[in-house]
PDB file of C-alpha atoms in Angstrom:
ATOM      1  CA  ALA F 162     -33.566 -24.094 -22.765  1.00  0.00           C
ATOM      2  CA  GLN F 163     -29.845 -23.807 -22.970  1.00  0.00           C
ATOM      3  CA  SER F 164     -28.059 -20.649 -23.984  1.00  0.00           C
ATOM      4  CA  VAL F 165     -24.583 -19.227 -24.293  1.00  0.00           C
ATOM      5  CA  THR F 166     -23.349 -15.684 -23.678  1.00  0.00           C
ATOM      6  CA  GLN F 167     -19.988 -14.446 -24.830  1.00  0.00           C
ATOM      7  CA  LEU F 168     -18.963 -11.238 -23.093  1.00  0.00           C
ATOM      8  CA  GLY F 169     -17.358  -8.846 -25.530  1.00  0.00           C
ATOM      9  CA  SER F 170     -17.977  -9.034 -29.244  1.00  0.00           C
ATOM     10  CA  HIS F 171     -14.511  -7.605 -29.862  1.00  0.00           C
ATOM     11  CA  VAL F 172     -11.353  -8.172 -27.835  1.00  0.00           C
ATOM     12  CA  SER F 173      -8.025  -6.581 -28.669  1.00  0.00           C
ATOM     13  CA  VAL F 174      -4.689  -7.648 -27.165  1.00  0.00           C
ATOM     14  CA  SER F 175      -1.043  -7.008 -27.854  1.00  0.00           C
ATOM     15  CA  GLU F 176       1.175  -9.739 -29.196  1.00  0.00           C
ATOM     16  CA  GLY F 177       2.566 -11.667 -26.231  1.00  0.00           C
ATOM     17  CA  ALA F 178      -0.233 -10.633 -23.874  1.00  0.00           C
ATOM     18  CA  LEU F 179      -2.732 -12.898 -22.169  1.00  0.00           C
ATOM     19  CA  VAL F 180      -5.828 -13.800 -24.145  1.00  0.00           C
ATOM     20  CA  LEU F 181      -9.058 -14.177 -22.163  1.00  0.00           C
ATOM     21  CA  LEU F 182     -12.347 -14.783 -23.962  1.00  0.00           C
ATOM     22  CA  ARG F 183     -15.373 -15.164 -21.739  1.00  0.00           C
ATOM     23  CA  CYS F 184     -18.226 -17.636 -22.090  1.00  0.00           C
ATOM     24  CA  ASN F 185     -21.113 -18.243 -19.720  1.00  0.00           C
ATOM     25  CA  TYR F 186     -23.790 -20.820 -20.286  1.00  0.00           C
ATOM     26  CA  SER F 187     -27.143 -21.759 -18.901  1.00  0.00           C
ATOM     27  CA  SER F 188     -28.227 -25.337 -18.871  1.00  0.00           C
ATOM     28  CA  SER F 189     -30.560 -27.288 -16.666  1.00  0.00           C
ATOM     29  CA  VAL F 190     -28.406 -30.392 -16.945  1.00  0.00           C
ATOM     30  CA  PRO F 191     -24.644 -30.938 -17.115  1.00  0.00           C
ATOM     31  CA  PRO F 192     -23.493 -29.552 -20.418  1.00  0.00           C
ATOM     32  CA  TYR F 193     -20.964 -30.367 -23.052  1.00  0.00           C
ATOM     33  CA  LEU F 194     -18.997 -27.243 -23.940  1.00  0.00           C
ATOM     34  CA  PHE F 195     -16.939 -26.321 -26.969  1.00  0.00           C
ATOM     35  CA  TRP F 196     -14.775 -23.538 -28.304  1.00  0.00           C
ATOM     36  CA  TYR F 197     -14.490 -23.170 -32.064  1.00  0.00           C
ATOM     37  CA  VAL F 198     -12.288 -20.777 -34.038  1.00  0.00           C
ATOM     38  CA  GLN F 199     -13.078 -19.282 -37.426  1.00  0.00           C
ATOM     39  CA  TYR F 200     -10.241 -17.825 -39.466  1.00  0.00           C
ATOM     40  CA  PRO F 201     -11.139 -15.408 -42.271  1.00  0.00           C
ATOM     41  CA  ASN F 202     -12.982 -17.074 -45.150  1.00  0.00           C
ATOM     42  CA  GLN F 203     -12.874 -20.475 -43.487  1.00  0.00           C
ATOM     43  CA  GLY F 204     -15.201 -22.810 -41.655  1.00  0.00           C
ATOM     44  CA  LEU F 205     -15.187 -23.485 -37.943  1.00  0.00           C
ATOM     45  CA  GLN F 206     -12.398 -25.515 -36.391  1.00  0.00           C
ATOM     46  CA  LEU F 207     -12.610 -27.120 -32.969  1.00  0.00           C
ATOM     47  CA  LEU F 208     -10.190 -25.638 -30.425  1.00  0.00           C
ATOM     48  CA  LEU F 209     -11.187 -27.719 -27.421  1.00  0.00           C
ATOM     49  CA  LYS F 210     -14.106 -29.448 -25.736  1.00  0.00           C
ATOM     50  CA  TYR F 211     -15.385 -30.319 -22.296  1.00  0.00           C
ATOM     51  CA  THR F 212     -17.341 -33.552 -22.110  1.00  0.00           C
ATOM     52  CA  SER F 213     -17.473 -34.173 -18.340  1.00  0.00           C
ATOM     53  CA  ALA F 214     -13.925 -35.402 -17.848  1.00  0.00           C
ATOM     54  CA  ALA F 215     -11.192 -33.046 -16.540  1.00  0.00           C
ATOM     55  CA  THR F 216     -12.442 -29.537 -15.828  1.00  0.00           C
ATOM     56  CA  LEU F 217      -9.275 -27.948 -17.218  1.00  0.00           C
ATOM     57  CA  VAL F 218      -9.210 -28.671 -20.908  1.00  0.00           C
ATOM     58  CA  LYS F 219      -6.229 -28.127 -23.157  1.00  0.00           C
ATOM     59  CA  GLY F 220      -6.724 -27.530 -26.844  1.00  0.00           C
ATOM     60  CA  ILE F 221      -4.778 -26.773 -29.957  1.00  0.00           C
ATOM     61  CA  ASN F 222      -2.472 -23.798 -30.508  1.00  0.00           C
ATOM     62  CA  GLY F 223      -1.802 -23.318 -26.783  1.00  0.00           C
ATOM     63  CA  PHE F 224      -5.394 -22.550 -25.792  1.00  0.00           C
ATOM     64  CA  GLU F 225      -7.083 -23.932 -22.701  1.00  0.00           C
ATOM     65  CA  ALA F 226     -10.387 -23.494 -20.913  1.00  0.00           C
ATOM     66  CA  GLU F 227     -11.676 -24.295 -17.459  1.00  0.00           C
ATOM     67  CA  PHE F 228     -15.174 -25.540 -16.742  1.00  0.00           C
ATOM     68  CA  LYS F 229     -16.471 -23.890 -13.566  1.00  0.00           C
ATOM     69  CA  LYS F 230     -19.861 -25.259 -12.662  1.00  0.00           C
ATOM     70  CA  SER F 231     -20.384 -22.839  -9.749  1.00  0.00           C
ATOM     71  CA  GLU F 232     -19.869 -19.889 -12.095  1.00  0.00           C
ATOM     72  CA  THR F 233     -21.485 -21.539 -15.149  1.00  0.00           C
ATOM     73  CA  SER F 234     -18.457 -20.433 -17.103  1.00  0.00           C
ATOM     74  CA  PHE F 235     -16.076 -21.872 -19.677  1.00  0.00           C
ATOM     75  CA  HIS F 236     -13.599 -19.075 -20.390  1.00  0.00           C
ATOM     76  CA  LEU F 237     -10.905 -19.522 -23.021  1.00  0.00           C
ATOM     77  CA  THR F 238      -7.341 -18.464 -22.272  1.00  0.00           C
ATOM     78  CA  LYS F 239      -3.923 -18.413 -23.863  1.00  0.00           C
ATOM     79  CA  PRO F 240      -0.885 -17.122 -21.950  1.00  0.00           C
ATOM     80  CA  SER F 241       0.770 -15.339 -24.870  1.00  0.00           C
ATOM     81  CA  ALA F 242      -1.067 -14.107 -27.952  1.00  0.00           C
ATOM     82  CA  HIS F 243       0.369 -14.572 -31.399  1.00  0.00           C
ATOM     83  CA  MET F 244      -0.540 -12.635 -34.506  1.00  0.00           C
ATOM     84  CA  SER F 245      -1.914 -15.839 -36.016  1.00  0.00           C
ATOM     85  CA  ASP F 246      -4.529 -16.044 -33.239  1.00  0.00           C
ATOM     86  CA  ALA F 247      -6.503 -13.211 -34.814  1.00  0.00           C
ATOM     87  CA  ALA F 248      -9.855 -14.787 -35.667  1.00  0.00           C
ATOM     88  CA  GLU F 249     -13.423 -15.098 -34.478  1.00  0.00           C
ATOM     89  CA  TYR F 250     -14.071 -17.439 -31.570  1.00  0.00           C
ATOM     90  CA  PHE F 251     -17.336 -19.161 -30.768  1.00  0.00           C
ATOM     91  CA  CYS F 252     -18.409 -20.855 -27.564  1.00  0.00           C
ATOM     92  CA  ALA F 253     -21.064 -23.554 -27.935  1.00  0.00           C
ATOM     93  CA  VAL F 254     -23.072 -25.727 -25.562  1.00  0.00           C
ATOM     94  CA  SER F 255     -24.863 -29.004 -25.930  1.00  0.00           C
ATOM     95  CA  LYS F 256     -26.388 -31.425 -23.496  1.00  0.00           C
ATOM     96  CA  GLU F 257     -27.188 -35.097 -23.348  1.00  0.00           C
ATOM     97  CA  THR F 258     -30.859 -34.556 -24.016  1.00  0.00           C
ATOM     98  CA  SER F 259     -30.380 -32.205 -26.968  1.00  0.00           C
ATOM     99  CA  GLY F 260     -29.373 -34.993 -29.323  1.00  0.00           C
ATOM    100  CA  SER F 261     -26.013 -33.402 -30.111  1.00  0.00           C
ATOM    101  CA  ARG F 262     -27.495 -30.093 -31.229  1.00  0.00           C
ATOM    102  CA  LEU F 263     -25.222 -27.165 -30.474  1.00  0.00           C
ATOM    103  CA  THR F 264     -26.254 -23.721 -29.296  1.00  0.00           C
ATOM    104  CA  PHE F 265     -23.670 -21.082 -30.191  1.00  0.00           C
ATOM    105  CA  GLY F 266     -22.732 -17.820 -28.585  1.00  0.00           C
ATOM    106  CA  GLU F 267     -22.604 -14.631 -30.616  1.00  0.00           C
ATOM    107  CA  GLY F 268     -18.885 -14.847 -31.207  1.00  0.00           C
ATOM    108  CA  THR F 269     -15.871 -12.786 -30.139  1.00  0.00           C
ATOM    109  CA  GLN F 270     -13.567 -11.216 -32.696  1.00  0.00           C
ATOM    110  CA  LEU F 271      -9.991 -11.296 -31.426  1.00  0.00           C
ATOM    111  CA  THR F 272      -7.536  -8.726 -32.745  1.00  0.00           C
ATOM    112  CA  VAL F 273      -3.833  -9.088 -31.981  1.00  0.00           C
ATOM    113  CA  ASN F 274      -1.778  -5.911 -32.247  1.00  0.00           C
ATOM    114  CA  PRO F 275       1.961  -5.985 -32.975  1.00  0.00           C
TER     115      PRO F 275
ATOM    116  CA  ASP X 133      -8.538 -33.499 -48.400  1.00  0.00           C
ATOM    117  CA  ALA X 134     -11.746 -31.854 -47.258  1.00  0.00           C
ATOM    118  CA  ASP X 135     -13.985 -34.125 -45.197  1.00  0.00           C
ATOM    119  CA  VAL X 136     -17.012 -31.843 -45.480  1.00  0.00           C
ATOM    120  CA  THR X 137     -17.505 -29.993 -48.738  1.00  0.00           C
ATOM    121  CA  GLN X 138     -20.044 -27.387 -49.719  1.00  0.00           C
ATOM    122  CA  THR X 139     -21.069 -26.166 -53.141  1.00  0.00           C
ATOM    123  CA  PRO X 140     -21.205 -23.491 -54.307  1.00  0.00           C
ATOM    124  CA  ARG X 141     -18.809 -21.468 -52.159  1.00  0.00           C
ATOM    125  CA  ASN X 142     -20.308 -18.199 -53.258  1.00  0.00           C
ATOM    126  CA  ARG X 143     -23.660 -17.412 -54.851  1.00  0.00           C
ATOM    127  CA  ILE X 144     -25.436 -14.230 -55.784  1.00  0.00           C
ATOM    128  CA  THR X 145     -29.093 -14.511 -56.671  1.00  0.00           C
ATOM    129  CA  LYS X 146     -32.229 -12.429 -56.948  1.00  0.00           C
ATOM    130  CA  THR X 147     -35.314 -12.217 -54.801  1.00  0.00           C
ATOM    131  CA  GLY X 148     -37.813 -14.955 -55.605  1.00  0.00           C
ATOM    132  CA  LYS X 149     -35.315 -17.409 -57.099  1.00  0.00           C
ATOM    133  CA  ARG X 150     -35.022 -20.987 -55.899  1.00  0.00           C
ATOM    134  CA  ILE X 151     -31.589 -21.853 -54.595  1.00  0.00           C
ATOM    135  CA  MET X 152     -30.030 -25.129 -53.522  1.00  0.00           C
ATOM    136  CA  LEU X 153     -26.912 -25.413 -51.403  1.00  0.00           C
ATOM    137  CA  GLU X 154     -25.248 -28.781 -51.304  1.00  0.00           C
ATOM    138  CA  CYS X 155     -23.188 -30.535 -48.675  1.00  0.00           C
ATOM    139  CA  SER X 156     -21.216 -33.759 -48.991  1.00  0.00           C
ATOM    140  CA  GLN X 157     -19.112 -35.570 -46.424  1.00  0.00           C
ATOM    141  CA  THR X 158     -16.630 -38.412 -46.472  1.00  0.00           C
ATOM    142  CA  LYS X 159     -16.423 -38.812 -42.694  1.00  0.00           C
ATOM    143  CA  GLY X 160     -19.028 -41.569 -42.591  1.00  0.00           C
ATOM    144  CA  HIS X 161     -21.082 -39.659 -40.029  1.00  0.00           C
ATOM    145  CA  ASP X 162     -24.798 -40.229 -39.693  1.00  0.00           C
ATOM    146  CA  ARG X 163     -25.687 -36.795 -38.367  1.00  0.00           C
ATOM    147  CA  MET X 164     -25.710 -33.660 -40.490  1.00  0.00           C
ATOM    148  CA  TYR X 165     -26.685 -30.060 -39.809  1.00  0.00           C
ATOM    149  CA  TRP X 166     -27.301 -26.768 -41.602  1.00  0.00           C
ATOM    150  CA  TYR X 167     -26.542 -23.440 -39.901  1.00  0.00           C
ATOM    151  CA  ARG X 168     -26.565 -19.842 -40.966  1.00  0.00           C
ATOM    152  CA  GLN X 169     -24.138 -17.277 -39.614  1.00  0.00           C
ATOM    153  CA  ASP X 170     -24.993 -13.605 -39.318  1.00  0.00           C
ATOM    154  CA  PRO X 171     -22.708 -10.966 -37.825  1.00  0.00           C
ATOM    155  CA  GLY X 172     -23.324 -10.592 -34.102  1.00  0.00           C
ATOM    156  CA  LEU X 173     -25.696 -13.550 -33.962  1.00  0.00           C
ATOM    157  CA  GLY X 174     -23.323 -16.479 -34.055  1.00  0.00           C
ATOM    158  CA  LEU X 175     -24.537 -19.634 -35.787  1.00  0.00           C
ATOM    159  CA  ARG X 176     -28.183 -20.629 -35.743  1.00  0.00           C
ATOM    160  CA  LEU X 177     -29.489 -24.082 -36.561  1.00  0.00           C
ATOM    161  CA  ILE X 178     -31.780 -24.338 -39.576  1.00  0.00           C
ATOM    162  CA  TYR X 179     -32.307 -28.103 -39.978  1.00  0.00           C
ATOM    163  CA  TYR X 180     -30.643 -31.274 -38.804  1.00  0.00           C
ATOM    164  CA  SER X 181     -30.784 -34.936 -39.744  1.00  0.00           C
ATOM    165  CA  PHE X 182     -29.725 -37.901 -37.640  1.00  0.00           C
ATOM    166  CA  ASP X 183     -30.057 -40.374 -40.502  1.00  0.00           C
ATOM    167  CA  VAL X 184     -31.487 -40.557 -44.009  1.00  0.00           C
ATOM    168  CA  LYS X 185     -35.044 -40.990 -42.744  1.00  0.00           C
ATOM    169  CA  ASP X 186     -34.835 -38.513 -39.890  1.00  0.00           C
ATOM    170  CA  ILE X 187     -35.071 -34.767 -40.558  1.00  0.00           C
ATOM    171  CA  ASN X 188     -35.851 -32.144 -37.964  1.00  0.00           C
ATOM    172  CA  LYS X 189     -36.436 -28.409 -37.896  1.00  0.00           C
ATOM    173  CA  GLY X 190     -34.019 -26.203 -36.052  1.00  0.00           C
ATOM    174  CA  GLU X 191     -34.653 -22.813 -34.532  1.00  0.00           C
ATOM    175  CA  ILE X 192     -34.965 -20.889 -37.816  1.00  0.00           C
ATOM    176  CA  SER X 193     -36.421 -23.269 -40.431  1.00  0.00           C
ATOM    177  CA  ASP X 194     -39.020 -20.932 -41.942  1.00  0.00           C
ATOM    178  CA  GLY X 195     -38.277 -20.272 -45.599  1.00  0.00           C
ATOM    179  CA  TYR X 196     -35.946 -23.269 -45.896  1.00  0.00           C
ATOM    180  CA  SER X 197     -36.300 -26.939 -46.755  1.00  0.00           C
ATOM    181  CA  VAL X 198     -33.807 -29.810 -46.816  1.00  0.00           C
ATOM    182  CA  SER X 199     -33.249 -33.137 -48.471  1.00  0.00           C
ATOM    183  CA  ARG X 200     -31.083 -35.985 -47.205  1.00  0.00           C
ATOM    184  CA  GLN X 201     -30.348 -37.874 -50.393  1.00  0.00           C
ATOM    185  CA  ALA X 202     -27.891 -40.312 -48.829  1.00  0.00           C
ATOM    186  CA  GLN X 203     -25.838 -40.685 -45.691  1.00  0.00           C
ATOM    187  CA  ALA X 204     -23.184 -38.479 -47.238  1.00  0.00           C
ATOM    188  CA  LYS X 205     -25.382 -35.766 -48.795  1.00  0.00           C
ATOM    189  CA  PHE X 206     -27.583 -33.123 -47.225  1.00  0.00           C
ATOM    190  CA  SER X 207     -28.984 -30.258 -49.297  1.00  0.00           C
ATOM    191  CA  LEU X 208     -30.546 -26.996 -48.196  1.00  0.00           C
ATOM    192  CA  SER X 209     -33.084 -25.224 -50.414  1.00  0.00           C
ATOM    193  CA  LEU X 210     -34.473 -21.734 -50.365  1.00  0.00           C
ATOM    194  CA  GLU X 211     -37.744 -22.041 -52.280  1.00  0.00           C
ATOM    195  CA  SER X 212     -38.123 -18.326 -52.881  1.00  0.00           C
ATOM    196  CA  ALA X 213     -35.088 -16.389 -51.733  1.00  0.00           C
ATOM    197  CA  ILE X 214     -35.462 -13.070 -49.951  1.00  0.00           C
ATOM    198  CA  PRO X 215     -32.798 -10.483 -49.054  1.00  0.00           C
ATOM    199  CA  ASN X 216     -32.788 -11.282 -45.321  1.00  0.00           C
ATOM    200  CA  GLN X 217     -31.581 -14.776 -46.201  1.00  0.00           C
ATOM    201  CA  THR X 218     -28.285 -13.205 -47.204  1.00  0.00           C
ATOM    202  CA  ALA X 219     -25.818 -14.933 -44.892  1.00  0.00           C
ATOM    203  CA  LEU X 220     -22.983 -17.411 -44.580  1.00  0.00           C
ATOM    204  CA  TYR X 221     -24.287 -20.971 -44.534  1.00  0.00           C
ATOM    205  CA  PHE X 222     -22.468 -23.875 -42.934  1.00  0.00           C
ATOM    206  CA  CYS X 223     -22.974 -27.588 -43.116  1.00  0.00           C
ATOM    207  CA  ALA X 224     -21.697 -29.753 -40.269  1.00  0.00           C
ATOM    208  CA  THR X 225     -21.538 -33.421 -39.354  1.00  0.00           C
ATOM    209  CA  SER X 226     -21.207 -35.440 -36.188  1.00  0.00           C
ATOM    210  CA  ASP X 227     -20.723 -39.061 -35.335  1.00  0.00           C
ATOM    211  CA  PHE X 228     -22.852 -41.257 -33.099  1.00  0.00           C
ATOM    212  CA  THR X 229     -20.946 -43.338 -30.563  1.00  0.00           C
ATOM    213  CA  GLY X 230     -23.125 -42.907 -27.495  1.00  0.00           C
ATOM    214  CA  THR X 231     -20.505 -40.756 -25.759  1.00  0.00           C
ATOM    215  CA  GLY X 232     -19.957 -37.051 -25.215  1.00  0.00           C
ATOM    216  CA  SER X 233     -17.864 -36.955 -28.366  1.00  0.00           C
ATOM    217  CA  ASP X 234     -21.086 -37.254 -30.361  1.00  0.00           C
ATOM    218  CA  HIS X 235     -21.651 -33.592 -29.677  1.00  0.00           C
ATOM    219  CA  GLU X 236     -18.500 -32.500 -31.508  1.00  0.00           C
ATOM    220  CA  GLN X 237     -19.365 -31.215 -34.949  1.00  0.00           C
ATOM    221  CA  PHE X 238     -17.174 -30.914 -38.025  1.00  0.00           C
ATOM    222  CA  PHE X 239     -17.818 -27.994 -40.331  1.00  0.00           C
ATOM    223  CA  GLY X 240     -17.597 -27.388 -44.035  1.00  0.00           C
ATOM    224  CA  PRO X 241     -15.976 -24.237 -45.463  1.00  0.00           C
ATOM    225  CA  GLY X 242     -19.274 -22.402 -45.853  1.00  0.00           C
ATOM    226  CA  THR X 243     -21.342 -20.924 -48.673  1.00  0.00           C
ATOM    227  CA  ARG X 244     -21.679 -17.166 -48.881  1.00  0.00           C
ATOM    228  CA  LEU X 245     -25.144 -16.391 -50.255  1.00  0.00           C
ATOM    229  CA  THR X 246     -26.248 -12.940 -51.336  1.00  0.00           C
ATOM    230  CA  VAL X 247     -29.874 -12.306 -52.242  1.00  0.00           C
ATOM    231  CA  LEU X 248     -30.443  -9.062 -54.114  1.00  0.00           C
TER     232      LEU X 248
END
């Protein structure tokens, strides 16, 4: 079975600081990996995805993530946090044999302090 | 122009009542999903449907049922609501192209359900 672990349910950074949100997965076969963002009172919006092409994936709003097979990780980063980045972030995994079903991590709430 | 819509957006009901949450999409996708979100638990899959005649249970289907009335419509029912079904419910869709992009899902705005 596949699973996703997000380290840190709450992360707080200062405006302008590096954002690092951690995601580790377990999958018996090569996975597809996603980061979604949820702003208050909204649905989930795709930030970026890894679908077996380049291991460094660039997404919207300056976010990027690197797929590291040896570490089974897909951490999300942004060089400089903005107040508008405050939201909840979800890592999700799927695999070819799961028929496009996603398994989500528990979520990380990002707070950006002025 | 919302591609995936959910109605109602908010609902308060009482224990034992039957509730239906509706989802419609204009993306032309075959695949549709229902999730519930609880604080600290992320999103968990309730039911999913790959076409009108294909409906499958997810990891937490007990107490729920679904109906796929058309390609564009997928409804979730709680036959007899209980307080621990209080949650945020999301509908999602995905396309089928035979590539990795099939696994990308598009989400509706959510329905906040409170069962008293």
